[in-house]
mmCIF file of C-alpha atoms in Angstrom:
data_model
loop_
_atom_site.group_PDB
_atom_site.id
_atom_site.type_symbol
_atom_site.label_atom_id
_atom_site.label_comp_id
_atom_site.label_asym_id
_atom_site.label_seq_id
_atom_site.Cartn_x
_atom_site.Cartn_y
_atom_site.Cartn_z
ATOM 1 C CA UNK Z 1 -0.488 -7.084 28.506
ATOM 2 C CA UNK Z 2 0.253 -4.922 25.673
ATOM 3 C CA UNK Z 3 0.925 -7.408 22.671
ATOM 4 C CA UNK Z 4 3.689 -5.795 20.132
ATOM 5 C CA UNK Z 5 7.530 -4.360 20.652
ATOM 6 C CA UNK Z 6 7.390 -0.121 21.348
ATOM 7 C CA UNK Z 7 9.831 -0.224 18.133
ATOM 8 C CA UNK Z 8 7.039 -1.663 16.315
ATOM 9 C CA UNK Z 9 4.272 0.004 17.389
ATOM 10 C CA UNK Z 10 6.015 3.582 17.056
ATOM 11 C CA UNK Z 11 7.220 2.724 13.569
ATOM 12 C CA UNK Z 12 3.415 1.876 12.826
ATOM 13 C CA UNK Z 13 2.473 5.033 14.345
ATOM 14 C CA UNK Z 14 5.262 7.336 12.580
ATOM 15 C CA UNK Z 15 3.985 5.822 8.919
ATOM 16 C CA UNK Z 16 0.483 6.469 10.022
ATOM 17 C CA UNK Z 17 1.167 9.661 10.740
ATOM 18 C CA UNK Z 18 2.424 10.670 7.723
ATOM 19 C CA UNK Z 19 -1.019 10.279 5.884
ATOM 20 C CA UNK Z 20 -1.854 13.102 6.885
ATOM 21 C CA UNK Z 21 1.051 15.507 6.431
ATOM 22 C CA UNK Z 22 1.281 14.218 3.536
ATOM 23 C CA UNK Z 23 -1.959 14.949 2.177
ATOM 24 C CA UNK Z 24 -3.043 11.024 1.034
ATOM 25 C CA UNK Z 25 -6.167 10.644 2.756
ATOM 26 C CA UNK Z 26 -9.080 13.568 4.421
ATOM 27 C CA UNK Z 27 -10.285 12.717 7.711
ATOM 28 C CA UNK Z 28 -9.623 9.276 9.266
ATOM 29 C CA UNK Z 29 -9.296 7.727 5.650
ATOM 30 C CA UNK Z 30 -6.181 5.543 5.636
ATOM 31 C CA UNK Z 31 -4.247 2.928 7.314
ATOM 32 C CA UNK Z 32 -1.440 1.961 7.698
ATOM 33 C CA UNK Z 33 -0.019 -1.618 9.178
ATOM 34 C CA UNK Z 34 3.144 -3.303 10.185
ATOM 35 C CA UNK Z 35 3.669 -6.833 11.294
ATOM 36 C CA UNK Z 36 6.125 -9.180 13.402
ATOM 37 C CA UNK Z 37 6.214 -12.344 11.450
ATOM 38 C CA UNK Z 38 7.721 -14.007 14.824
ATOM 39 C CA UNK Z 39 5.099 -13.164 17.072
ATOM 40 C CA UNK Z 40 2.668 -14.130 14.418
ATOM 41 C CA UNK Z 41 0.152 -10.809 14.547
ATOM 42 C CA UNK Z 42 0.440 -6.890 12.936
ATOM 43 C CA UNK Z 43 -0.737 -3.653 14.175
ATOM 44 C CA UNK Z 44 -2.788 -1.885 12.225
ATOM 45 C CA UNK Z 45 -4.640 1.751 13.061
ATOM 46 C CA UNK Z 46 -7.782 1.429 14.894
ATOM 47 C CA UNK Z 47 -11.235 1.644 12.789
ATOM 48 C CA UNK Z 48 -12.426 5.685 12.879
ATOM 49 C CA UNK Z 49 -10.062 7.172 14.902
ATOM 50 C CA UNK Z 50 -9.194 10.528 14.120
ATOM 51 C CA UNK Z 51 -4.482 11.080 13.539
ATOM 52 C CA UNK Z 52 -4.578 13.937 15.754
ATOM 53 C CA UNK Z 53 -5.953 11.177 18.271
ATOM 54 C CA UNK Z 54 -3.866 8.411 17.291
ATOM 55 C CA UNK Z 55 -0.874 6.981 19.721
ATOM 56 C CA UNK Z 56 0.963 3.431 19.429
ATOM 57 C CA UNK Z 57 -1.396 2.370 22.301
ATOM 58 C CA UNK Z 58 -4.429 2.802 20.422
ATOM 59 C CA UNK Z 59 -2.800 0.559 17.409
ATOM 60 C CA UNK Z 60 -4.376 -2.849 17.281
ATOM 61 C CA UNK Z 61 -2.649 -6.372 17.298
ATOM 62 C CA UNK Z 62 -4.223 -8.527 14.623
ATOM 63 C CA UNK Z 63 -3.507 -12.476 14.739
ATOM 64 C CA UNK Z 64 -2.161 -13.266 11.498
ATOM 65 C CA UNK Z 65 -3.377 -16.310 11.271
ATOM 66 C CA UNK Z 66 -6.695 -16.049 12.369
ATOM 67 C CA UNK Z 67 -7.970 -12.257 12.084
ATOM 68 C CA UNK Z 68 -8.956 -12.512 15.608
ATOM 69 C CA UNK Z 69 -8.034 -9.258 17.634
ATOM 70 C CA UNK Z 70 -5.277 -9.924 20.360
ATOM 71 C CA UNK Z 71 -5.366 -7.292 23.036
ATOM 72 C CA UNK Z 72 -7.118 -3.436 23.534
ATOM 73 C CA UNK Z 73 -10.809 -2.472 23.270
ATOM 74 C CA UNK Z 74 -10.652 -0.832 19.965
ATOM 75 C CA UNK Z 75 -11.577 -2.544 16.615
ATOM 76 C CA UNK Z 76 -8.984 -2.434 13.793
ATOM 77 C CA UNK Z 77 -9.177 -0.798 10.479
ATOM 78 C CA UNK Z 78 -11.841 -2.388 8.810
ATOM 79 C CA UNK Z 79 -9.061 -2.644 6.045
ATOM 80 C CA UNK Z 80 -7.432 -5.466 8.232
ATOM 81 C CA UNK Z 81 -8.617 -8.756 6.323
ATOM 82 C CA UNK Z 82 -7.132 -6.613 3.104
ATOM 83 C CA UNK Z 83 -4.279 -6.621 4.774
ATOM 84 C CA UNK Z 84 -3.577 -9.777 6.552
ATOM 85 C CA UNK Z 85 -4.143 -10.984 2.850
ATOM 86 C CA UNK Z 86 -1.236 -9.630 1.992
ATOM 87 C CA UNK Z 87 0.622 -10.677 4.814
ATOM 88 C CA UNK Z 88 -0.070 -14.264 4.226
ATOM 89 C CA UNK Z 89 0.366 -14.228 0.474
ATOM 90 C CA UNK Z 90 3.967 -12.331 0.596
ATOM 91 C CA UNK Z 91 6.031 -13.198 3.516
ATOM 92 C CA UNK Z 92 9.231 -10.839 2.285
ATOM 93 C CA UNK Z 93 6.440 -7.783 3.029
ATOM 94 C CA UNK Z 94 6.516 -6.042 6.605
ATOM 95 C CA UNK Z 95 3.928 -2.944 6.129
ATOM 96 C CA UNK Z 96 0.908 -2.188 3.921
ATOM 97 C CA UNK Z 97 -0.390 1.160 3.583
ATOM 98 C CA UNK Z 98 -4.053 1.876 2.131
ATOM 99 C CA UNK Z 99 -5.192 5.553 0.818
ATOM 100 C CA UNK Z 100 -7.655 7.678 -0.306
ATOM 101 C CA UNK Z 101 -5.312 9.896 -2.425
ATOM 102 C CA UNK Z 102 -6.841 12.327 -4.683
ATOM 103 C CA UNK Z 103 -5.024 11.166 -8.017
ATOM 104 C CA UNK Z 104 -4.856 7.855 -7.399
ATOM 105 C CA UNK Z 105 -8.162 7.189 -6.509
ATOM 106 C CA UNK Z 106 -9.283 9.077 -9.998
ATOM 107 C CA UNK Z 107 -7.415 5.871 -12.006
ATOM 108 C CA UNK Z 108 -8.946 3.764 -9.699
ATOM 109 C CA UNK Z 109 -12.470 5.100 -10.571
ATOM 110 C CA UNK Z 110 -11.517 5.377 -14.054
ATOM 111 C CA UNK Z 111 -10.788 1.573 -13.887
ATOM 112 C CA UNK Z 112 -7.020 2.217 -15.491
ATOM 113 C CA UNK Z 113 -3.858 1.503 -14.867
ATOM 114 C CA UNK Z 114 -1.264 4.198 -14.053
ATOM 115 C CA UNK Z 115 0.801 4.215 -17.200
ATOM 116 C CA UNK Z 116 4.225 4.823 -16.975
ATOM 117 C CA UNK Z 117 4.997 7.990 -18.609
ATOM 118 C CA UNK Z 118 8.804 8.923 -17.196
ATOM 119 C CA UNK Z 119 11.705 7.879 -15.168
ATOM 120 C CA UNK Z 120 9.664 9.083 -11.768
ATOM 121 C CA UNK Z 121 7.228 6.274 -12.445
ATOM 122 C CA UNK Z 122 10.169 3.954 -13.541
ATOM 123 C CA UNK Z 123 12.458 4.292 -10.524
ATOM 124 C CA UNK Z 124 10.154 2.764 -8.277
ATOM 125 C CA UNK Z 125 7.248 0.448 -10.291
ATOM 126 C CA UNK Z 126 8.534 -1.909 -12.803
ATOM 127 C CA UNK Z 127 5.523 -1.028 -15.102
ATOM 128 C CA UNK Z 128 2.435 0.486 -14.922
ATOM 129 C CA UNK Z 129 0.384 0.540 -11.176
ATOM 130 C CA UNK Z 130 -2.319 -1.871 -12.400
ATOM 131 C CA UNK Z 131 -6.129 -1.910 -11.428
ATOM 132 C CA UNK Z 132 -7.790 -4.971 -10.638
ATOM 133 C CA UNK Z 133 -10.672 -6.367 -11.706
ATOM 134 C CA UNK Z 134 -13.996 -5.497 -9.985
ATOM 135 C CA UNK Z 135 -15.456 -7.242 -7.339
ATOM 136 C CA UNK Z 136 -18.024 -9.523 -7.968
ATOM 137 C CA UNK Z 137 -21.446 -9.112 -6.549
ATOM 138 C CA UNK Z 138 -21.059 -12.239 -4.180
ATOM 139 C CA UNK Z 139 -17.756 -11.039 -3.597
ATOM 140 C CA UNK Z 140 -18.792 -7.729 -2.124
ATOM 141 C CA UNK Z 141 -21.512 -9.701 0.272
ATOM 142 C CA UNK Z 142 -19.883 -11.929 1.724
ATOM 143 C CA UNK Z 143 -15.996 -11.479 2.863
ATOM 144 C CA UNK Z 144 -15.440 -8.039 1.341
ATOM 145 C CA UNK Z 145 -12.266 -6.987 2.656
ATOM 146 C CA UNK Z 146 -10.471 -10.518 2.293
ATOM 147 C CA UNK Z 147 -11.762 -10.950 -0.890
ATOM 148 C CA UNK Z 148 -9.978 -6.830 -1.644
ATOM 149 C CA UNK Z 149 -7.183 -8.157 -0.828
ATOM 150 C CA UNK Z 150 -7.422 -11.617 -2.787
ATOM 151 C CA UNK Z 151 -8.256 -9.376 -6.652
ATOM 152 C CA UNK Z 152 -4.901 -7.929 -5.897
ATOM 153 C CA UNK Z 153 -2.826 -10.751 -5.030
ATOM 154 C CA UNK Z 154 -4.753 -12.470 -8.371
ATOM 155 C CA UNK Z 155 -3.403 -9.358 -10.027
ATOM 156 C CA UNK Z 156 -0.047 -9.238 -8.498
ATOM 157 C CA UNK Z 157 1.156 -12.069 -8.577
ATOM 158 C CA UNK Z 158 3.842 -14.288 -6.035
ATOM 159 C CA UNK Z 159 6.157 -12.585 -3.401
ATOM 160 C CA UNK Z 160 8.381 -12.304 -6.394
ATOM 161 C CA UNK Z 161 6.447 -9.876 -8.275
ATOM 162 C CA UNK Z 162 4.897 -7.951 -5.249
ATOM 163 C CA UNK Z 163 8.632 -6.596 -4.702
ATOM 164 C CA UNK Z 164 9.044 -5.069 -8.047
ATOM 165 C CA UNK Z 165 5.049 -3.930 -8.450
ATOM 166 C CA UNK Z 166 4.301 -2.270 -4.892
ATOM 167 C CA UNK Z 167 1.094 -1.019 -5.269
ATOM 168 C CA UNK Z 168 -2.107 -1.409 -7.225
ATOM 169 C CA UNK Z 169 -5.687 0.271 -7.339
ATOM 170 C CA UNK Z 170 -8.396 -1.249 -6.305
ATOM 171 C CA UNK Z 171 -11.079 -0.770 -9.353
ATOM 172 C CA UNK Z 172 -13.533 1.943 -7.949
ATOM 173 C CA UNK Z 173 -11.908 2.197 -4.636
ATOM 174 C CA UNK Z 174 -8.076 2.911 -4.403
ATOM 175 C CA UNK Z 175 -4.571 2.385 -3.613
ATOM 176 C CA UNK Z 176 -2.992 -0.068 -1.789
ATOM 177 C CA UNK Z 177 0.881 -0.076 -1.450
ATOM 178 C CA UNK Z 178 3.137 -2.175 0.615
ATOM 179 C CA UNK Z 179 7.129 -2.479 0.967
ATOM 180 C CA UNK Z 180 9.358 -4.223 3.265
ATOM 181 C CA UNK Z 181 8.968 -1.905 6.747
ATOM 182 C CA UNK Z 182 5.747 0.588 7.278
ATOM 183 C CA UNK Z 183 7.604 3.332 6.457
ATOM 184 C CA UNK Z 184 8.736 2.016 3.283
ATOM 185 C CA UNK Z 185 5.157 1.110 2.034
ATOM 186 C CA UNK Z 186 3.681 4.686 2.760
ATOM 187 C CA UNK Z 187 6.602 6.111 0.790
ATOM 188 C CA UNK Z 188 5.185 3.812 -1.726
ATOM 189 C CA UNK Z 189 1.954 5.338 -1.011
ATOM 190 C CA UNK Z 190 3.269 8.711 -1.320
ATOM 191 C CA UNK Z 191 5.468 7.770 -5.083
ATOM 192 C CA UNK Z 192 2.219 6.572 -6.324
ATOM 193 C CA UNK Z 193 0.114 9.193 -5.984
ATOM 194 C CA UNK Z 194 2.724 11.270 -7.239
ATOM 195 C CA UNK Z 195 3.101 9.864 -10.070
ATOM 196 C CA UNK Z 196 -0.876 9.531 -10.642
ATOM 197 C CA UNK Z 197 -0.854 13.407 -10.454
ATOM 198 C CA UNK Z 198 1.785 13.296 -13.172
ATOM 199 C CA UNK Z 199 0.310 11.117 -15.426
ATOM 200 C CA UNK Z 200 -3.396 13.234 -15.340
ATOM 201 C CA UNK Z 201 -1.293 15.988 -16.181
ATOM 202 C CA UNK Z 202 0.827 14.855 -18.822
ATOM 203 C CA UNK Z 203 -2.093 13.040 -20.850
ATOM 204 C CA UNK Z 204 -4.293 16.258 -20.830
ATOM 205 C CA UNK Z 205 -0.886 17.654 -22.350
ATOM 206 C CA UNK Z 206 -0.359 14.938 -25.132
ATOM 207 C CA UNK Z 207 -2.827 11.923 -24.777
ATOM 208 C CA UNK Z 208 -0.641 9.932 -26.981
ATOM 209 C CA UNK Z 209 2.205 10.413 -24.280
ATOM 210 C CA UNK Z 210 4.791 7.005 -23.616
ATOM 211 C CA UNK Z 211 8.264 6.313 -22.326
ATOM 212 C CA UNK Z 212 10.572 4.187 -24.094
ATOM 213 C CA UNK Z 213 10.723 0.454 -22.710
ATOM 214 C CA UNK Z 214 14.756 0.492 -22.358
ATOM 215 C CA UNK Z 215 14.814 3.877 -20.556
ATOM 216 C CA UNK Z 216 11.927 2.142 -18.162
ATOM 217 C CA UNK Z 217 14.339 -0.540 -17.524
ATOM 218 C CA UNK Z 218 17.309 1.317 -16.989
ATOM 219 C CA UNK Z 219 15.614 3.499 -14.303
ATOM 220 C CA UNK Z 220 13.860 0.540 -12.349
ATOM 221 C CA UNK Z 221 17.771 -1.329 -12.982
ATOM 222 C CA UNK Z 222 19.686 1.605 -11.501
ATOM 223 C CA UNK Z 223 17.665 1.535 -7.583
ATOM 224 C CA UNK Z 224 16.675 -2.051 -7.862
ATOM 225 C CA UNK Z 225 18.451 -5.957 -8.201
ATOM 226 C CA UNK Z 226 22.119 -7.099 -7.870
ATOM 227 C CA UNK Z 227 23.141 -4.053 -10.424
ATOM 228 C CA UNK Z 228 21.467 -1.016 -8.320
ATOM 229 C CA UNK Z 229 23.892 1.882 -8.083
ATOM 230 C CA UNK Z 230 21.340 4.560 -6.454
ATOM 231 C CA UNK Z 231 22.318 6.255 -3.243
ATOM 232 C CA UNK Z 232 24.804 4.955 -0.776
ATOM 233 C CA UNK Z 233 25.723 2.400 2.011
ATOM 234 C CA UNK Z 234 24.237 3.135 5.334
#
C-alpha cells in the first residue's frame, strides 16, 4: 500500500523539482520534504536519486515519530533525521527544504550570518539568516543528522520564532529553510540564496554596508502579522 495522499506526494515532488530549475543544488544535492501531521509520517526525496529520475512514487514515507521508513524499497534522504527534527520541534511547519546553493553555502563556510543589507532581505527574514554553531566532535559521531537539526532548533528558537526566521546555515555545511507547505519552504530556499548573492555583492561594494532597523521592520511588517498589506486575497 502506498502510504501518503497523491496531493501530497505531487506537492513534494513539484518543490523538489524546482531545485533544480532553479539552480540551488548540482547533481542529486537537495531535498526537499513535506509532512501530514494526521497520518503521523512525511515524504521526503529518496537518498541519491538523480531529479530527472525522481516521481512521487519514488518519495519516501518517514514515521514521524520514530524515523522508521513506512513503505517502498528506497532509503530516504539521509537529511531525514534533520528534518523530522524540525517537524517535531515546530508543529505550525509543513515542508523543509535543504540546499547546496552556491551563495549560501559560502556564509555557511565563512561561519556568518547573512546580514540584512535591504528591503529584499527584510520582506521575508526578520533579521539576519543566522549560522549555527559547529558541531561538536561527539556530535558528528554519533547521531549526525538529528543532532543538524537540533544546533538549529538551539539557534532558532520555539515554533514562534521559526515563522518569522525561516532558514538558517548550517556552519560549514548549508541552508536549511522551511515554511508552512513544501512549496513555500523552497521559495524560502530560493529568497535566501538570493539574498546571499546580494549581500557578497554589496559588501565587496562597501564593506561597511547596513540597513536602517525601522525600514527592516517596516518591510518584514508590510507581508507579515495582523498589519500585512502585501498582495491580495485569494
Amino acid at each position: 500500500m502506498t502510504v501518503g495522499s497523491e496531493a501530497l506526494r505531487q506537492d513534494v515532488l513539484r518543490a523538489n523539482l524546482v531545485i533544480p530549475k532553479a539552480g540551488l543544488a548540482q547533481l542529486t544535492w537537495g531535498n526537499v520534504s513535506g509532512v501530514d501531521r494526521e497520518g503521523g509520517f512525511f515524504l521526503i526525496k529518496p537518498s541519491g536519486v538523480a531529479y530527472d529520475d525522481l516521481t512521487a512514487e519514488k518519495l519516501v514515507p518517514v514515521d514521524l515519530e520514530t524515523g522508521k521508513v513506512l513503505g517502498g524499497d528506497l532509503r530516504p534522504s539521509v537529511d531525514a533525521e534533520t528534518h523530522r527534527a524540525f517537524y517535531l520541534a515546530w508543529p505550525s511547519i509543513g515542508g523543509i527544504t535543504h540546499t547546496h546553493s552556491t551563495h549560501g553555502v559560502a556564509f555557511a563556510q565563512a561561519d556568518r550570518d547573512i546580514p540584512v543589507l535591504g528591503t529584499t532581505h527584510a520582506d521575508t527574514f526578520n533579521g539576519p539568516v543566522p549560522v549555527t554553531r559547529g558541531l561538536t566532535a561527539d556530535e558528528c559521531a554519533h547521531d549526525y543528522e538529528w543532532n543538524t537539526g537540533q544546533v538549529i532548533i538551539e539557534t532558532i528558537g520555539d515554533d514562534e520564532a521559526a515563522a518569522a526566521m525561516p532558514a538558517a546555515l548550517v556552519a560549514n555545511h548549508g541552508p536549511f529553510t522551511w515554511g508552512a507547505t513544501p512549496q513555500k519552504s523552497v521559495e524560502h530556499a530560493i529568497i535566501c540564496e538570493a539574498v546571499a548573492e546580494m549581500a557578497l555583492k554589496t559588501l565587496a561594494l562597501n564593506p561597511n554596508a547596513a540597513t536602517p532597523a525601522h525600514l527592516q521592520e517596516r518591510h518584514f511588517k508590510r507581508k507579515h502579522g495582523p498589519g500585512a498589506y502585501y498582495g491580495n486575497p485569494r
